[in-house]
C-alpha positions in Angstrom: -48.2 -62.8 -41.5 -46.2 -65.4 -39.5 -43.8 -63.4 -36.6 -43.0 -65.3 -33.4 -41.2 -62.7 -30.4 -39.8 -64.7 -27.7 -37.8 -63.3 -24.9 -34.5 -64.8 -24.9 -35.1 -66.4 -21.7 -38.3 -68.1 -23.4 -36.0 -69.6 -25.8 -35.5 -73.1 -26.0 -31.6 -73.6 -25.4 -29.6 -75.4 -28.3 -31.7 -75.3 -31.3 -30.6 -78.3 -33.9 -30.1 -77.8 -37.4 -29.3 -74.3 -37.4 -27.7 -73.6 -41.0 -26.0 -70.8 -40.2 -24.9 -68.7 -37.6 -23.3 -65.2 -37.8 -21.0 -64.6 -34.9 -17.7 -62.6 -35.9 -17.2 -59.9 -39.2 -15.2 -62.2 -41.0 -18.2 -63.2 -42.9 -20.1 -59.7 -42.8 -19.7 -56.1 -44.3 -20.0 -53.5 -41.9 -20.5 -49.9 -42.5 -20.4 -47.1 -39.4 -19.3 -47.7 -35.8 -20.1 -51.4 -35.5 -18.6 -52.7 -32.1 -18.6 -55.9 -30.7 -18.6 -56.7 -27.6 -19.5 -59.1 -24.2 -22.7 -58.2 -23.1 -23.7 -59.5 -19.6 -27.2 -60.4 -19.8 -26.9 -63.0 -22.1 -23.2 -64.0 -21.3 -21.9 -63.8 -24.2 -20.6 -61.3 -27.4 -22.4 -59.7 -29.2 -22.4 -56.6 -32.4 -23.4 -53.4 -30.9 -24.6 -50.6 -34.0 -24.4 -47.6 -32.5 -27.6 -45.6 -31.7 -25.6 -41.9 -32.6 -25.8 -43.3 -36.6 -26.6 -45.3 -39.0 -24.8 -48.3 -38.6 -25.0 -51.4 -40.9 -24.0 -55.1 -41.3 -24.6 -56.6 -44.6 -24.0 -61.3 -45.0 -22.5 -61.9 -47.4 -19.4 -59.4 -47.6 -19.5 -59.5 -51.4 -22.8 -58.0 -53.0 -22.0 -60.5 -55.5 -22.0 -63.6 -53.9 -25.3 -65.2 -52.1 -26.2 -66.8 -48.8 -27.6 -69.4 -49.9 -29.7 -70.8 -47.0 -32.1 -73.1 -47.7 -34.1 -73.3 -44.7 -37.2 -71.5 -44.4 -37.0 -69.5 -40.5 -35.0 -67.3 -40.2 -34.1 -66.4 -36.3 -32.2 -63.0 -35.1 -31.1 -62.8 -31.2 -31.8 -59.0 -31.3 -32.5 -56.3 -28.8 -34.0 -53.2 -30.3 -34.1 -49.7 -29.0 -37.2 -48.4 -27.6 -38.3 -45.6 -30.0 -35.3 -46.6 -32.9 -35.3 -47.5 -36.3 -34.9 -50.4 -37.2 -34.2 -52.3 -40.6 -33.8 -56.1 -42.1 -33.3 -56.1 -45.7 -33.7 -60.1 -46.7 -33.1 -60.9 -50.1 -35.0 -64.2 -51.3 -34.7 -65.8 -54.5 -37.9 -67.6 -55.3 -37.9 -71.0 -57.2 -37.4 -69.6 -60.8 -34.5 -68.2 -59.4 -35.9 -64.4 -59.4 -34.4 -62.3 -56.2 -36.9 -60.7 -54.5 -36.6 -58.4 -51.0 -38.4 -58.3 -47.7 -38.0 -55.1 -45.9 -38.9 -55.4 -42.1 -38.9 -51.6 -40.8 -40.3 -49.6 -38.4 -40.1 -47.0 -40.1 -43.9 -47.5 -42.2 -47.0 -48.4 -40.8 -48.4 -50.1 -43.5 -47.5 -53.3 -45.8 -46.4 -51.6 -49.2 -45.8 -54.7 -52.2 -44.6 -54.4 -55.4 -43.4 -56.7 -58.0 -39.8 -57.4 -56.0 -40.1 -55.7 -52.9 -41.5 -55.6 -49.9 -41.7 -53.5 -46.7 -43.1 -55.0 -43.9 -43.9 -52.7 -40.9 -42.6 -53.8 -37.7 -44.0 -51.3 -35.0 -45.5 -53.9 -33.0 -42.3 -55.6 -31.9 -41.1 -55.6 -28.4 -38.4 -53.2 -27.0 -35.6 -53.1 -25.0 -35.7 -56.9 -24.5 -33.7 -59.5 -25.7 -36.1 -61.2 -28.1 -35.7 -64.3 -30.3 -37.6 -63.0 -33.5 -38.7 -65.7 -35.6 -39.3 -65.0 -39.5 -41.5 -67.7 -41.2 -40.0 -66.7 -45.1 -42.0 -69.2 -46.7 -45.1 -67.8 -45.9 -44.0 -63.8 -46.6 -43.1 -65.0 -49.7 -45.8 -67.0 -50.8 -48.0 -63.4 -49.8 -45.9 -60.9 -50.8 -45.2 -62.2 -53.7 -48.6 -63.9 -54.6 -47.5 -67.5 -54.3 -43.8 -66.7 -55.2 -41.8 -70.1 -53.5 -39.3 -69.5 -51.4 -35.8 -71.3 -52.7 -33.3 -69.7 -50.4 -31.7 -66.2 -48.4 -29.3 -64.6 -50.6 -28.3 -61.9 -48.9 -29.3 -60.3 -45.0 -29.0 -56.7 -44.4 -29.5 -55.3 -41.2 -29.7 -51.2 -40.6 -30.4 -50.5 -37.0 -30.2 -49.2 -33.6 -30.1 -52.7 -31.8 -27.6 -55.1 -30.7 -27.3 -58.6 -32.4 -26.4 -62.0 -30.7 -26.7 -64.2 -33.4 -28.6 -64.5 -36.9 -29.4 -68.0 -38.2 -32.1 -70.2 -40.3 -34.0 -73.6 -38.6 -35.9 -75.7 -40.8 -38.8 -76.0 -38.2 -40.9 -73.4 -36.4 -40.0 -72.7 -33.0 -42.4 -74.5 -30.9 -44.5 -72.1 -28.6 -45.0 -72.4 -25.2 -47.5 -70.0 -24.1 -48.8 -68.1 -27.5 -46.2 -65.5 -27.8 -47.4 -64.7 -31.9 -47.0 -60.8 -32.4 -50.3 -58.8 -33.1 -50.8 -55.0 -33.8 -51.2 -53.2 -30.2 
Protein backbone atom coordinates (compact mmCIF):
# COMPACT_ATOMS: atom_id res chain seq x y z
CA UNK A 1 0.00 0.00 0.00
CA UNK A 2 1.27 3.48 -0.84
CA UNK A 3 1.79 5.72 2.77
CA UNK A 4 4.39 8.52 2.76
CA UNK A 5 5.10 10.02 6.77
CA UNK A 6 7.05 13.09 6.50
CA UNK A 7 7.88 15.24 9.45
CA UNK A 8 6.48 18.57 9.01
CA UNK A 9 9.82 20.01 8.85
CA UNK A 10 10.60 17.50 5.92
CA UNK A 11 7.85 18.97 4.03
CA UNK A 12 8.41 20.83 1.12
CA UNK A 13 6.87 24.48 1.86
CA UNK A 14 4.02 25.73 -0.56
CA UNK A 15 2.63 22.76 -2.29
CA UNK A 16 0.83 23.87 -5.74
CA UNK A 17 -2.36 22.68 -6.83
CA UNK A 18 -3.78 21.81 -3.66
CA UNK A 19 -7.70 21.42 -4.19
CA UNK A 20 -8.69 21.85 -1.08
CA UNK A 21 -7.82 22.93 2.15
CA UNK A 22 -9.75 22.68 5.48
CA UNK A 23 -8.80 25.36 7.82
CA UNK A 24 -11.90 26.83 9.88
CA UNK A 25 -15.58 24.67 10.89
CA UNK A 26 -17.45 26.68 8.58
CA UNK A 27 -17.03 23.87 6.11
CA UNK A 28 -16.95 20.84 8.80
CA UNK A 29 -19.28 19.04 11.24
CA UNK A 30 -17.94 18.59 14.51
CA UNK A 31 -19.09 16.43 17.24
CA UNK A 32 -17.47 16.54 21.08
CA UNK A 33 -14.96 19.13 22.40
CA UNK A 34 -13.28 20.22 19.19
CA UNK A 35 -11.07 23.35 19.89
CA UNK A 36 -9.11 25.27 17.82
CA UNK A 37 -6.34 26.84 18.53
CA UNK A 38 -2.57 28.52 17.71
CA UNK A 39 -0.17 26.03 18.27
CA UNK A 40 3.53 27.13 18.50
CA UNK A 41 5.47 24.59 16.79
CA UNK A 42 4.12 25.02 13.57
CA UNK A 43 3.08 28.84 13.92
CA UNK A 44 0.06 28.59 13.10
CA UNK A 45 -3.95 27.30 14.11
CA UNK A 46 -4.80 24.39 14.34
CA UNK A 47 -8.21 21.82 15.55
CA UNK A 48 -7.34 20.21 18.70
CA UNK A 49 -9.90 16.87 19.49
CA UNK A 50 -9.63 16.27 22.78
CA UNK A 51 -7.82 13.19 24.15
CA UNK A 52 -10.62 12.84 27.34
CA UNK A 53 -13.36 11.70 24.30
CA UNK A 54 -14.21 10.92 21.32
CA UNK A 55 -14.11 13.86 19.37
CA UNK A 56 -14.98 14.14 15.62
CA UNK A 57 -14.89 16.30 12.50
CA UNK A 58 -16.78 15.14 9.52
CA UNK A 59 -16.19 17.48 5.49
CA UNK A 60 -18.76 18.06 4.22
CA UNK A 61 -21.19 19.42 7.03
CA UNK A 62 -24.21 17.83 5.16
CA UNK A 63 -24.09 13.89 4.99
CA UNK A 64 -25.88 14.60 1.92
CA UNK A 65 -23.76 16.59 -0.04
CA UNK A 66 -20.15 15.26 -1.37
CA UNK A 67 -16.61 16.58 -1.52
CA UNK A 68 -16.03 16.14 -4.60
CA UNK A 69 -12.14 16.19 -4.96
CA UNK A 70 -10.82 14.91 -7.80
CA UNK A 71 -7.27 14.54 -7.12
CA UNK A 72 -5.91 11.43 -6.14
CA UNK A 73 -3.39 12.29 -2.63
CA UNK A 74 -4.82 13.12 -0.10
CA UNK A 75 -2.48 15.00 2.58
CA UNK A 76 -3.36 15.57 6.53
CA UNK A 77 -0.96 17.94 8.68
CA UNK A 78 -1.62 15.67 11.76
CA UNK A 79 0.02 14.93 15.07
CA UNK A 80 -1.21 11.81 16.67
CA UNK A 81 -1.07 10.72 20.24
CA UNK A 82 1.41 8.26 21.28
CA UNK A 83 -0.75 5.21 22.36
CA UNK A 84 -4.35 6.91 20.91
CA UNK A 85 -6.86 5.93 18.57
CA UNK A 86 -6.95 7.12 15.75
CA UNK A 87 -9.58 7.13 12.82
CA UNK A 88 -9.95 8.48 8.96
CA UNK A 89 -13.12 7.42 7.45
CA UNK A 90 -12.66 8.46 3.47
CA UNK A 91 -15.52 7.92 1.43
CA UNK A 92 -14.48 7.33 -2.46
CA UNK A 93 -16.84 7.02 -5.20
CA UNK A 94 -15.23 4.85 -7.83
CA UNK A 95 -15.82 5.52 -11.65
CA UNK A 96 -19.39 3.89 -11.93
CA UNK A 97 -20.21 6.20 -9.35
CA UNK A 98 -20.48 3.46 -6.41
CA UNK A 99 -19.27 5.05 -2.89
CA UNK A 100 -17.05 3.03 -1.32
CA UNK A 101 -15.00 3.63 2.31
CA UNK A 102 -11.39 3.50 3.48
CA UNK A 103 -11.04 3.14 7.11
CA UNK A 104 -7.45 4.06 8.32
CA UNK A 105 -7.44 3.00 12.18
CA UNK A 106 -5.24 1.95 14.69
CA UNK A 107 -7.43 0.33 16.26
CA UNK A 108 -6.93 -3.37 13.97
CA UNK A 109 -3.91 -5.00 13.04
CA UNK A 110 -4.87 -6.52 10.07
CA UNK A 111 -6.32 -5.25 6.47
CA UNK A 112 -10.06 -6.50 6.70
CA UNK A 113 -12.01 -5.82 2.80
CA UNK A 114 -15.26 -6.33 1.87
CA UNK A 115 -17.43 -5.37 -0.96
CA UNK A 116 -17.52 -1.42 0.21
CA UNK A 117 -15.39 -1.07 2.96
CA UNK A 118 -12.20 -1.07 4.10
CA UNK A 119 -10.10 -0.89 7.23
CA UNK A 120 -6.72 -0.26 6.88
CA UNK A 121 -4.51 -0.69 10.00
CA UNK A 122 -2.33 2.17 10.82
CA UNK A 123 -0.12 1.01 13.82
CA UNK A 124 3.00 1.72 12.19
CA UNK A 125 2.55 5.47 11.97
CA UNK A 126 4.80 7.83 13.84
CA UNK A 127 3.82 9.60 17.09
CA UNK A 128 3.86 12.57 18.72
CA UNK A 129 5.36 14.33 15.68
CA UNK A 130 3.97 16.58 13.38
CA UNK A 131 3.76 14.42 10.26
CA UNK A 132 2.65 15.24 6.66
CA UNK A 133 0.81 11.86 5.94
CA UNK A 134 0.43 11.22 2.45
CA UNK A 135 -2.56 8.92 1.16
CA UNK A 136 -2.03 7.64 -2.47
CA UNK A 137 -6.23 6.86 -3.03
CA UNK A 138 -5.76 5.65 -6.30
CA UNK A 139 -3.81 2.84 -5.46
CA UNK A 140 -6.05 1.72 -2.17
CA UNK A 141 -8.72 1.76 -4.31
CA UNK A 142 -7.54 -0.05 -7.17
CA UNK A 143 -6.55 -2.94 -4.13
CA UNK A 144 -9.17 -2.69 -1.91
CA UNK A 145 -11.50 -2.78 -4.15
CA UNK A 146 -9.97 -5.20 -6.89
CA UNK A 147 -9.34 -2.64 -9.57
CA UNK A 148 -12.20 -0.34 -8.37
CA UNK A 149 -11.09 3.44 -10.10
CA UNK A 150 -10.87 6.06 -8.05
CA UNK A 151 -13.31 9.13 -9.35
CA UNK A 152 -13.21 11.42 -6.42
CA UNK A 153 -13.43 12.02 -2.04
CA UNK A 154 -16.89 12.40 -1.14
CA UNK A 155 -16.79 12.73 2.22
CA UNK A 156 -13.52 12.78 5.05
CA UNK A 157 -14.24 11.73 8.53
CA UNK A 158 -11.75 11.99 11.07
CA UNK A 159 -12.24 10.31 14.79
CA UNK A 160 -9.27 10.90 16.88
CA UNK A 161 -6.99 11.88 19.56
CA UNK A 162 -4.65 14.16 17.41
CA UNK A 163 -4.48 17.63 16.33
CA UNK A 164 -5.02 18.71 12.63
CA UNK A 165 -3.24 21.59 10.73
CA UNK A 166 -4.64 21.19 7.49
CA UNK A 167 -6.33 18.40 5.26
CA UNK A 168 -5.99 18.71 1.50
CA UNK A 169 -5.63 16.69 -2.03
CA UNK A 170 -2.43 17.22 -4.63
CA UNK A 171 -2.53 15.73 -7.92
CA UNK A 172 1.10 14.53 -7.65
CA UNK A 173 3.02 12.46 -5.13
CA UNK A 174 5.09 14.25 -2.74
CA UNK A 175 8.54 13.93 -3.94
CA UNK A 176 10.85 12.05 -1.39
CA UNK A 177 13.89 13.20 -0.22
CA UNK A 178 15.47 10.58 1.80
CA UNK A 179 13.01 7.29 1.62
CA UNK A 180 10.66 8.21 4.31
CA UNK A 181 7.81 5.25 2.91
CA UNK A 182 6.11 3.71 6.11
CA UNK A 183 6.82 -0.10 6.73
CA UNK A 184 5.51 -2.44 9.54
CA UNK A 185 8.14 -2.11 12.70
Amino acid sequence: FFFKQKTAYEMQRGLVGSEMCIRDRKNAKTVGPVAKGFEKSVKGYVFNLDSNSSSKIQFPKDDKLCLGLLQPYLVLQVFILKGKSFTLELVVADSSKTRRRLIFTTNTKELVVNLLHARIPLNYVLSNTWLNLSIDIMSFCNICFKGATHRAIDGIYLSAHCKVRRIFTIKNPIMDTNDCMASPR
